[in-house]
mmCIF file of C-alpha atoms in Angstrom:
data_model
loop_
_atom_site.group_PDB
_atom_site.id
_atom_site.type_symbol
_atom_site.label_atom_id
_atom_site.label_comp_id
_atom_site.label_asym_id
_atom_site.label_seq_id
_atom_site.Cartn_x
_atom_site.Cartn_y
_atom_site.Cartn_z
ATOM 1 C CA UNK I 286 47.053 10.207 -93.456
ATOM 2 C CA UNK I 287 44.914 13.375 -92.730
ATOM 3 C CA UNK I 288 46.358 16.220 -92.323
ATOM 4 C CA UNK I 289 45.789 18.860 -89.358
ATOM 5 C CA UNK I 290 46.076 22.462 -88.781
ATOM 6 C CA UNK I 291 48.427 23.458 -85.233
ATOM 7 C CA UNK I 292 49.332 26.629 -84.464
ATOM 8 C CA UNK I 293 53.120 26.215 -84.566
ATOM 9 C CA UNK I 294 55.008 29.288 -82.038
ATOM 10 C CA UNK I 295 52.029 31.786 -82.822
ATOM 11 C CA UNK I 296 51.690 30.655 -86.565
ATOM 12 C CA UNK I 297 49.782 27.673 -88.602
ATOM 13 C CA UNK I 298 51.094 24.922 -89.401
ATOM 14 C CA UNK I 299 50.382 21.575 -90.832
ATOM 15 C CA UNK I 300 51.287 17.964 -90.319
ATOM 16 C CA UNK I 301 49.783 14.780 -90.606
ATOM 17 C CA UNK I 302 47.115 13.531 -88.151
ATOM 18 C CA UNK I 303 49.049 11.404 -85.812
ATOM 19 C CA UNK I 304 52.526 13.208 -85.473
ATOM 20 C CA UNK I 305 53.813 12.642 -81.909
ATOM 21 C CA UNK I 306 55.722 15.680 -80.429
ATOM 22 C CA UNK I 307 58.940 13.688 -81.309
ATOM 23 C CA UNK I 308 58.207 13.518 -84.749
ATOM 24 C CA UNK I 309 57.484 17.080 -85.003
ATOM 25 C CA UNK I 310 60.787 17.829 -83.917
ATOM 26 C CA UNK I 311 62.272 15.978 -86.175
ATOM 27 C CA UNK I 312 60.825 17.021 -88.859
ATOM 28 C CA UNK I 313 61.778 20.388 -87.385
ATOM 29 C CA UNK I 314 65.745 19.388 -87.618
ATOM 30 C CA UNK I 315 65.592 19.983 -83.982
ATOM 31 C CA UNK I 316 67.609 18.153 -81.090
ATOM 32 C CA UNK I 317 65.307 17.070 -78.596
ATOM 33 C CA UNK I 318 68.290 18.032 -75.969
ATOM 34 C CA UNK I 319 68.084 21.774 -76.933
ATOM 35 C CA UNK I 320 64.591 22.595 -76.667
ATOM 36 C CA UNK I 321 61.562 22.205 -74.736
ATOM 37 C CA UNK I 322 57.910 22.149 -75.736
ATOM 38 C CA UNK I 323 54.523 22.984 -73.938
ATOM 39 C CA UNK I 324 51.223 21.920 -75.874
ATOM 40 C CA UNK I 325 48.250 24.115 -75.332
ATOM 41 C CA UNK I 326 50.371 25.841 -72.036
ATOM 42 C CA UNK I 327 51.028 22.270 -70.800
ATOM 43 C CA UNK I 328 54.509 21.742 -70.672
ATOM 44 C CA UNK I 329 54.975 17.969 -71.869
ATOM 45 C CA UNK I 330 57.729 15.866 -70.357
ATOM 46 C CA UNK I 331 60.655 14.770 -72.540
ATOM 47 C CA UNK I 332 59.654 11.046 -71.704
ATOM 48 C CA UNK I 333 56.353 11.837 -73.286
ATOM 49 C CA UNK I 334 57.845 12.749 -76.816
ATOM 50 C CA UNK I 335 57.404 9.840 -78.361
ATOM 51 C CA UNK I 336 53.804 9.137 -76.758
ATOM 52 C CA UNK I 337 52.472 12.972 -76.759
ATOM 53 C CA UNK I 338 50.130 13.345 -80.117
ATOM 54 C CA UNK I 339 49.562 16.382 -81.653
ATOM 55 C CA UNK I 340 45.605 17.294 -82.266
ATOM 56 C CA UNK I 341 43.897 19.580 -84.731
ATOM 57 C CA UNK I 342 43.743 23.179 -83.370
ATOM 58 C CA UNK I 343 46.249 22.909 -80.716
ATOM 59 C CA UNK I 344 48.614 25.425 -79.696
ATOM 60 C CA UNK I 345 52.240 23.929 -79.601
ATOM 61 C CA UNK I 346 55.324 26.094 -78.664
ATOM 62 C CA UNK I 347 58.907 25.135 -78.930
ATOM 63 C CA UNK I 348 61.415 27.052 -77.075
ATOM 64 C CA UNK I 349 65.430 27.253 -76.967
ATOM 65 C CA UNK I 350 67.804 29.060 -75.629
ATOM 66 C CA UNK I 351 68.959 32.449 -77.047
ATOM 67 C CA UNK I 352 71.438 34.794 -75.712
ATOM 68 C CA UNK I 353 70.218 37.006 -72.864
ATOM 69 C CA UNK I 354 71.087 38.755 -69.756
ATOM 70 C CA UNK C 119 92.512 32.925 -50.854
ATOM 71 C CA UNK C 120 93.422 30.410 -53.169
ATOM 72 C CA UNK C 121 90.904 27.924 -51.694
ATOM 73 C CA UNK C 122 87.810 30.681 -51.695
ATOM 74 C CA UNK C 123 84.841 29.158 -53.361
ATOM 75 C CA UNK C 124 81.451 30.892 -54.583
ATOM 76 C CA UNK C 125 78.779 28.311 -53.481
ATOM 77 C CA UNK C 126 75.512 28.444 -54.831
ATOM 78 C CA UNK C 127 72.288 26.599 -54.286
ATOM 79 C CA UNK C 128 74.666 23.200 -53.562
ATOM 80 C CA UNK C 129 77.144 23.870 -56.445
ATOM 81 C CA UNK C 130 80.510 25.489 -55.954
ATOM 82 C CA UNK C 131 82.344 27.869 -58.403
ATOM 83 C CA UNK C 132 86.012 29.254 -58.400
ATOM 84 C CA UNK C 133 84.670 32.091 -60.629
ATOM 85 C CA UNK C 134 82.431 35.219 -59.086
ATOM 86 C CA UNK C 135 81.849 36.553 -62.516
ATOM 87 C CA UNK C 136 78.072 35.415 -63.883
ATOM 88 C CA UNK C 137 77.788 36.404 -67.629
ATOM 89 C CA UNK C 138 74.874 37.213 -70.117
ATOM 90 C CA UNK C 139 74.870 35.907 -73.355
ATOM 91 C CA UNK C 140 73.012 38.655 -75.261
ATOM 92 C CA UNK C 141 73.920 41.716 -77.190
ATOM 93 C CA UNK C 142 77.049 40.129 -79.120
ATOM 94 C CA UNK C 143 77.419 40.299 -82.861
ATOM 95 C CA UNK C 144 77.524 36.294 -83.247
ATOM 96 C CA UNK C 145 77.756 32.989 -81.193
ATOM 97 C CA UNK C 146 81.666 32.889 -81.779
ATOM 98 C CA UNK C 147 81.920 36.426 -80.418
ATOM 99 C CA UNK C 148 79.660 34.909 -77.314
ATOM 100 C CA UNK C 149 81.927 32.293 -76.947
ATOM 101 C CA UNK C 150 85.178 34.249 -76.768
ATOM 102 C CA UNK C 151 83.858 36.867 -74.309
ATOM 103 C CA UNK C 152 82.773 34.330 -72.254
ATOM 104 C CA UNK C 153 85.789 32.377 -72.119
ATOM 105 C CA UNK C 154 87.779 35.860 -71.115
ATOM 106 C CA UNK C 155 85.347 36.644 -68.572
ATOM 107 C CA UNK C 156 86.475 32.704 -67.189
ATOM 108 C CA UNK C 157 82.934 32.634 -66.242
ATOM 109 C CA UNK C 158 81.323 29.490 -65.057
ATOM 110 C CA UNK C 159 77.725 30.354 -64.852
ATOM 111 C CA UNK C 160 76.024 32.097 -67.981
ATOM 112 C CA UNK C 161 72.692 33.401 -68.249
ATOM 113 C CA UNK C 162 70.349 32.851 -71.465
ATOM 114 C CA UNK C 163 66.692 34.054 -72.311
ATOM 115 C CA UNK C 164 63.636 31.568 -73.906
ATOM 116 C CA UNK C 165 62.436 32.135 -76.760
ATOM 117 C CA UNK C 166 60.206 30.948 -79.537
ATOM 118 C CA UNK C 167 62.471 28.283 -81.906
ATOM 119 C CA UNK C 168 62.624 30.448 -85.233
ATOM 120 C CA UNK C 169 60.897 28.066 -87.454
ATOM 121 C CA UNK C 170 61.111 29.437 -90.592
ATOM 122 C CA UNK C 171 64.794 29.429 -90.125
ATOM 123 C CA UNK C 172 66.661 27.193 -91.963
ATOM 124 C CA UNK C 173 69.846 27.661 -90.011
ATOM 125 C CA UNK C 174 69.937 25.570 -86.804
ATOM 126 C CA UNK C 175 72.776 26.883 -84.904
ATOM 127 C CA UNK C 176 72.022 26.640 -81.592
ATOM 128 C CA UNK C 177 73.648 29.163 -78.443
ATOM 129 C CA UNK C 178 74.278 26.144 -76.529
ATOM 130 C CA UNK C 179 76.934 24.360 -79.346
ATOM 131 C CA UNK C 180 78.550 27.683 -78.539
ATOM 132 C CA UNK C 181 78.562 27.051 -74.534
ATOM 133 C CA UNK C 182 78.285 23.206 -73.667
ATOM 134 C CA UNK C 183 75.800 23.147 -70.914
ATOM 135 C CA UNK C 184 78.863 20.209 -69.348
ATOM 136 C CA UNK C 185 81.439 22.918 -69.231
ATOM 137 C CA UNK C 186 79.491 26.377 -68.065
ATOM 138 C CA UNK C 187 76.374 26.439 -65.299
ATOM 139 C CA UNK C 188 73.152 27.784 -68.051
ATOM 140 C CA UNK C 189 71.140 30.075 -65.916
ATOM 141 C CA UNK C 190 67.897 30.612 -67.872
ATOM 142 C CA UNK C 191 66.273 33.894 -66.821
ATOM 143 C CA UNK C 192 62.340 35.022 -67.710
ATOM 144 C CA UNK C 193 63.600 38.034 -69.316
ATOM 145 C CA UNK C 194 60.432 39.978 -70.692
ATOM 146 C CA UNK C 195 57.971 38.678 -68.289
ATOM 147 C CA UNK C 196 55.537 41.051 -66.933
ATOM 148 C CA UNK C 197 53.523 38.774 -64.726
ATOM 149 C CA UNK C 198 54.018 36.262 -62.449
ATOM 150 C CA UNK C 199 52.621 33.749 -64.672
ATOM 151 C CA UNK C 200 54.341 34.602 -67.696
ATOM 152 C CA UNK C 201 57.517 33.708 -65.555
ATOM 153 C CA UNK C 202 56.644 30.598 -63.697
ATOM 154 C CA UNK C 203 55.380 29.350 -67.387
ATOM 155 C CA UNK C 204 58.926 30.339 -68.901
ATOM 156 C CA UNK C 205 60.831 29.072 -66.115
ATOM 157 C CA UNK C 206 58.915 25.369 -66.252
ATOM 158 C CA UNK C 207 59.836 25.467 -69.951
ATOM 159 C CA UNK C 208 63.454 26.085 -69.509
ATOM 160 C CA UNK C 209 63.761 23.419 -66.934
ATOM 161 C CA UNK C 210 62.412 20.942 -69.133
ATOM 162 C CA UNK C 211 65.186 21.882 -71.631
ATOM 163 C CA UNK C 212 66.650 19.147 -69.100
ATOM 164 C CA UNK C 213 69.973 21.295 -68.813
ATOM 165 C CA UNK C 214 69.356 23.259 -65.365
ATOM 166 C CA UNK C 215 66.851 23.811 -62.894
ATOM 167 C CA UNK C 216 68.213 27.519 -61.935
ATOM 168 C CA UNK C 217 66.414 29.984 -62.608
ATOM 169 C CA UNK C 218 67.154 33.623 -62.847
ATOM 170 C CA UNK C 219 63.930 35.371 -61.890
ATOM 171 C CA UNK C 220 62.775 38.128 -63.825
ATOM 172 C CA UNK C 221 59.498 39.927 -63.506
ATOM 173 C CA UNK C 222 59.633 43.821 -65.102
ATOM 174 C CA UNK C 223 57.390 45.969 -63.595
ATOM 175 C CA UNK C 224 57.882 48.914 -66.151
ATOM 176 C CA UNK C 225 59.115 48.924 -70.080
ATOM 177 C CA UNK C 226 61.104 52.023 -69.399
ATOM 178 C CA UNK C 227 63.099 51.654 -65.873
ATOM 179 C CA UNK C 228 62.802 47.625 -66.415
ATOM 180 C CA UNK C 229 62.420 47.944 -62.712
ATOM 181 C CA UNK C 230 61.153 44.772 -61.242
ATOM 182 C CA UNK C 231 57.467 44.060 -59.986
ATOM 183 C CA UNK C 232 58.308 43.072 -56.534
ATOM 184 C CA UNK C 233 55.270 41.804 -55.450
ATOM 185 C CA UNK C 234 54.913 39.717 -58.510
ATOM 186 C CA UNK C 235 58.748 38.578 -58.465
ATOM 187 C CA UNK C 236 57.858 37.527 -54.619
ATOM 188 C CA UNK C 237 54.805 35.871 -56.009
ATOM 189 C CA UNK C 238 56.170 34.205 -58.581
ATOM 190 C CA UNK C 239 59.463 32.768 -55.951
ATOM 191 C CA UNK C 240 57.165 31.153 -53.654
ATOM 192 C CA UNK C 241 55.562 28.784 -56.320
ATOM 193 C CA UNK C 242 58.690 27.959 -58.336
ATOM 194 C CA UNK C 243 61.195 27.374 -55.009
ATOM 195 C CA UNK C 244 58.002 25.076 -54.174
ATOM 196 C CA UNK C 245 58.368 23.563 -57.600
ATOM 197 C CA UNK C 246 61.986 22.671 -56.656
ATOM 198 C CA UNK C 247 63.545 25.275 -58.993
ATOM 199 C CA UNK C 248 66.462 26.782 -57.224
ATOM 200 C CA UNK C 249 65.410 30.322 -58.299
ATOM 201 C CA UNK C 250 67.715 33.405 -58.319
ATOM 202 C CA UNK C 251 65.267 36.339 -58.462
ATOM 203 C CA UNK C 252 66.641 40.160 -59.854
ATOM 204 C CA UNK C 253 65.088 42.176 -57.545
ATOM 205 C CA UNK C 254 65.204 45.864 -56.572
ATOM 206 C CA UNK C 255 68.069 46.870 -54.037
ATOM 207 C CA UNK C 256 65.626 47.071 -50.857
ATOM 208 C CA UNK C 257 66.574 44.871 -47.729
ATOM 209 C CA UNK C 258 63.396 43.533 -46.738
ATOM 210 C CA UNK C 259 62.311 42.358 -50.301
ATOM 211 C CA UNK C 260 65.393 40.958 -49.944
ATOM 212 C CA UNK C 261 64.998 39.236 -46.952
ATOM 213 C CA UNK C 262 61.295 37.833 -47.886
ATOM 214 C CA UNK C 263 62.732 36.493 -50.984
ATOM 215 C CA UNK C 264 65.789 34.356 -48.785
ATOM 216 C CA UNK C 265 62.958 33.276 -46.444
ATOM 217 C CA UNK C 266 61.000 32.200 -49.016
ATOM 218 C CA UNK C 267 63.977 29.749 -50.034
ATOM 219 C CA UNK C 268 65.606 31.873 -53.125
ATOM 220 C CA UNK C 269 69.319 30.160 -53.268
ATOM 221 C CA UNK C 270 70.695 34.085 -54.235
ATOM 222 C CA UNK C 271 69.050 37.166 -53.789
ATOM 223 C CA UNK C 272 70.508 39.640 -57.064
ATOM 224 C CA UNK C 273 69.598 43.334 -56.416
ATOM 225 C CA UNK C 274 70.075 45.803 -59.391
ATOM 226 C CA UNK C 275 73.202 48.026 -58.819
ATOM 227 C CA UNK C 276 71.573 50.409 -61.143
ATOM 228 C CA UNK C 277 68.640 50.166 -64.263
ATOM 229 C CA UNK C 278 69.363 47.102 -66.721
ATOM 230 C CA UNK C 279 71.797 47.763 -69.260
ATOM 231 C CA UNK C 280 72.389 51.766 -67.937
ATOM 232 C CA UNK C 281 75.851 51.219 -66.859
ATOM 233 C CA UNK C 282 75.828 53.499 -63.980
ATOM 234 C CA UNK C 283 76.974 51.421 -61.402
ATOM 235 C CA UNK C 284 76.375 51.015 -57.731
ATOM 236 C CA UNK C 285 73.570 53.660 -57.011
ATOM 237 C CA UNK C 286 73.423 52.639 -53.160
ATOM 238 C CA UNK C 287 76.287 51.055 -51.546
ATOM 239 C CA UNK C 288 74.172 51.950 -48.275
ATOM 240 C CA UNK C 289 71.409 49.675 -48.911
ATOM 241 C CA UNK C 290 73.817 46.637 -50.657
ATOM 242 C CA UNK C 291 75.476 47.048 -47.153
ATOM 243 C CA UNK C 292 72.763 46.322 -45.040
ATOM 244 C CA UNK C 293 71.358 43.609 -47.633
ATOM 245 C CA UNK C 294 74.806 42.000 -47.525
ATOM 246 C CA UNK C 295 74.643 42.162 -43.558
ATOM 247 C CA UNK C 296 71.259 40.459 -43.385
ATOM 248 C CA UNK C 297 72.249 38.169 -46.074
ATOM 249 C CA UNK C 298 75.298 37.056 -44.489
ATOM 250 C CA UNK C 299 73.367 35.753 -41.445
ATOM 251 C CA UNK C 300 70.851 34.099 -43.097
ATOM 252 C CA UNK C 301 73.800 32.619 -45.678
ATOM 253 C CA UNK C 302 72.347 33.701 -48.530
ATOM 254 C CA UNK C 303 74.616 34.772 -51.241
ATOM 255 C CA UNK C 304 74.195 38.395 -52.610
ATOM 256 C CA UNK C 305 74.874 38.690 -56.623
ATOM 257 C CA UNK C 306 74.853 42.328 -58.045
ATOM 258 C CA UNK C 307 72.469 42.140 -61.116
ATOM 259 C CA UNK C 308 72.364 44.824 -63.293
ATOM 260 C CA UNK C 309 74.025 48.301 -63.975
ATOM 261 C CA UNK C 310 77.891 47.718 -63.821
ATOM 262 C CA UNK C 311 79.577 49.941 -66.323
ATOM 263 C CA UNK C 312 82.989 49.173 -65.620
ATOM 264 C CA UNK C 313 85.929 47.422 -64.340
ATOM 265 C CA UNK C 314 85.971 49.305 -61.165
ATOM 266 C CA UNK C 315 81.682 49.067 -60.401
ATOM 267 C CA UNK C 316 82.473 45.290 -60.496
ATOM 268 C CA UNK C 317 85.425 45.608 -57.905
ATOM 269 C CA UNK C 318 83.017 48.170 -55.896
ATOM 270 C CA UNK C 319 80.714 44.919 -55.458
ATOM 271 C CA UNK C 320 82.749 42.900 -54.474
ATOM 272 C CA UNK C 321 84.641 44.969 -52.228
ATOM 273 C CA UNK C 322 81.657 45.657 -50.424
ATOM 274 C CA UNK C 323 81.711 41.891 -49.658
ATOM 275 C CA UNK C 324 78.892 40.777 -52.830
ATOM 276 C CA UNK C 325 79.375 37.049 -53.222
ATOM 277 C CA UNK C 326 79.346 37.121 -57.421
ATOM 278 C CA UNK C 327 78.154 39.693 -60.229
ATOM 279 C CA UNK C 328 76.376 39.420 -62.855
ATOM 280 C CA UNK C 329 76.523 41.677 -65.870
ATOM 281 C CA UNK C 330 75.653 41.458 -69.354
ATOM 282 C CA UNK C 331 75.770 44.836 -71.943
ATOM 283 C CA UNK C 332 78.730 45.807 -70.070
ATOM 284 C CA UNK C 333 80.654 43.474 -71.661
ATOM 285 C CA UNK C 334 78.481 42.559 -75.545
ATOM 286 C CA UNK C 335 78.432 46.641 -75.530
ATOM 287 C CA UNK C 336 81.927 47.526 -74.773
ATOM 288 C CA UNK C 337 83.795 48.613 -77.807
ATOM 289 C CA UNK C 338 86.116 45.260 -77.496
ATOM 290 C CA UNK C 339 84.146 42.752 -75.553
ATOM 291 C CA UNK C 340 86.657 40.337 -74.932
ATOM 292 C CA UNK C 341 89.203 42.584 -73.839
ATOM 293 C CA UNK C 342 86.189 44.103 -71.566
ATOM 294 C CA UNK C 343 85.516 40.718 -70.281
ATOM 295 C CA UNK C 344 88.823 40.363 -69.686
ATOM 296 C CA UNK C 345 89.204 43.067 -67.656
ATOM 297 C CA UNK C 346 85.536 42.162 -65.528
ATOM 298 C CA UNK C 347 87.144 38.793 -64.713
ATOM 299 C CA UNK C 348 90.509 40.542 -63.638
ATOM 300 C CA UNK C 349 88.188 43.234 -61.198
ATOM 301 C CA UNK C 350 86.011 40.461 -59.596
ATOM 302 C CA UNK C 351 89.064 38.736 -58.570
ATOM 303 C CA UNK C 352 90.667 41.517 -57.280
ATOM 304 C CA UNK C 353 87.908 43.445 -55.628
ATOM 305 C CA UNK C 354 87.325 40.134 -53.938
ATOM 306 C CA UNK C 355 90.546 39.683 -52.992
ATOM 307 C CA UNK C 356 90.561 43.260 -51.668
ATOM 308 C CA UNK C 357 87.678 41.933 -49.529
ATOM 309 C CA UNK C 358 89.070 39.345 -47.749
ATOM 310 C CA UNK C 359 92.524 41.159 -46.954
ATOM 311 C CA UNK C 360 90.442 43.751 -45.617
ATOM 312 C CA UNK C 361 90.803 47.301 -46.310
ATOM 313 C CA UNK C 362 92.025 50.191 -43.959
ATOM 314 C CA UNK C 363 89.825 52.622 -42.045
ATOM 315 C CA UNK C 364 88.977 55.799 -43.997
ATOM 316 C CA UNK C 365 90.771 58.621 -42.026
ATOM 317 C CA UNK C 366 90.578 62.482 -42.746
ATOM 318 C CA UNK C 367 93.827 63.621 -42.049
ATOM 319 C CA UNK C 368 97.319 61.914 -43.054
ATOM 320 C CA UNK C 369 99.041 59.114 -41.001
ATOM 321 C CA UNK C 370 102.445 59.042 -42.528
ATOM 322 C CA UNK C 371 104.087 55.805 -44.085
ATOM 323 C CA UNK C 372 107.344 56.334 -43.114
ATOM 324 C CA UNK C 373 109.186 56.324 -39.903
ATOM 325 C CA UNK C 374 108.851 59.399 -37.826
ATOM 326 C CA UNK C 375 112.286 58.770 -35.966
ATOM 327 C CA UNK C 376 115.371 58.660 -37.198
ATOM 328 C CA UNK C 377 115.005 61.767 -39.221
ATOM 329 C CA UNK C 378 118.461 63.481 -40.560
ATOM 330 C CA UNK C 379 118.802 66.827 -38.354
#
């Protein structure tokens, strides 16, 4: 597989052409449960996980929690 | 008394003590004061996942979103947008659709930006969010903000994190009058120092407070949340026995007859 370029929460980051937005988190060692993730300022649906690819170029954030006021 | 119950955008609570999460050493020392505070709501900020950490603790093994009410806030939004865009994305965390409004108008005072906390209400209560917005202690920003379908209006007792208490019990009075009608509950947000500024609140007849560096910046934070939990109940308690008239001069306790001669 190819490989793309995403900025990844403000930095680059590469994966493989292809990788849906579950994947990602996976390979991340995250729990889909605990955090949420918008794609170019789109949040995208936990149902879409699985279906949501990831492109060259675009700007994916994952949030969580932290402690706060 | 026993049967008093905080309710809140169709949820009900035994507990009138909302608790931030932030400012503690670790997530066990989190845990611990929040358990002491016997708080049922907590709130928690968004933030960027920490990729290049390897560790994955998360806040919420600490606090099982089953057991405690998370109440995400937009903590360091400046703009209506910024908000509405962090809110959205802490909804789809799937764990609550609450949200504790936030929109600083200044670094310093970290004042809100009324207009843009109004702003920013009207889209997300139309987005179904049952939002919660901090908001300056003025009665009619207050009163847009309930008409706009806010389940809680939370004025500021006093500047975030300043610990100076209630600044004006004048103004929480007449926002807890108008509030009352329109049965909206009032939560102090903001500025409680100690024990007896939370009891103040909810003396004056504040439906819950919410406080944060009062307890994570105590010296001992459980023993401080300890003591927050034990001055919400009783300040609330104090409440609904009603207190006495203030009076200038004496009225003495004990009989007047009877007196040896």
């Amino acid at each position: 597989m190819p490989m793309i370029t995403i900025e990844l929460n403000g930095e680059p980051y590469a994966l493989e052409a292809g990788t849906p937005v579950a994947r990602l988190l996976t390979m991340l060692k995250l729990k889909p449960n605990r955090v949420a993730v918008e794609i170019n300022q789109a949040v995208v649906a936990k149902a879409e996980y699985e279906r949501t690819i990831i492109n060259q170029g675009d700007h994916v954030e994952v949030i969580n929690f932290v402690g706060g006021g | 008394m026993h049967d008093d119950k905080f309710e809140l955008g169709g949820r009900v609570f035994r507990s009138r003590l909302i608790v931030g999460t932030g400012k503690y050493r670790d997530f066990n020392e989190t845990r611990a004061a929040v358990e002491a505070s016997g708080a049922e709501i907590v709130t928690v900020a968004v933030r960027r996942v920490n990729i290049s950490d390897r560790n994955r603790e998360n806040l919420l093994d600490y606090l099982d979103p089953q057991h405690y009410m998370i109440l995400p806030n937009t903590a360091g939004c400046y703009t209506a947008e910024e908000a509405i865009r962090t809110a959205r994305l802490a909804r789809e965390t799937g764990v609550s659709d609450f949200v504790k409004l936030e929109v600083i108008g200044d670094q310093q005072t970290l004042f809100p930006d009324v207009p843009a906390t109004i702003d920013a209400a009207r889209v997300l209560v139309r987005e179904g969010f049952k939002v919660m917005p901090y908001i300056t202690d003025d009665p009619v920003t207050c009163l847009r903000l309930a008409e706009l379908g806010c389940v809680a209006v939370m004025p500021l007792a006093a500047p975030i994190g300043s610990g100076l208490g209630i600044r004006n019990p004048y103004n929480l009075r007449i926002i807890l009058e108008q509030m009352q009608n329109m049965k909206v509950p009032v939560v102090v947000d903001a500025g409680v120092g100690t024990a007896s500024d939370a009891a103040m609140a909810m003396e004056l007849g504040c439906d819950a407070v919410l406080m944060n560096t009062a307890i994570a910046g105590a010296r001992e934070p459980i023993a401080m949340a300890h003591a927050m939990r034990m001055a919400v109940e009783a300040g609330r308690i104090a409440y609904l026995a009603g207190r006495i008239e203030r009076k200038l001069y004496a009225t003495a306790s004990s009989p007047l007859s009877g007196l040896i001669e």
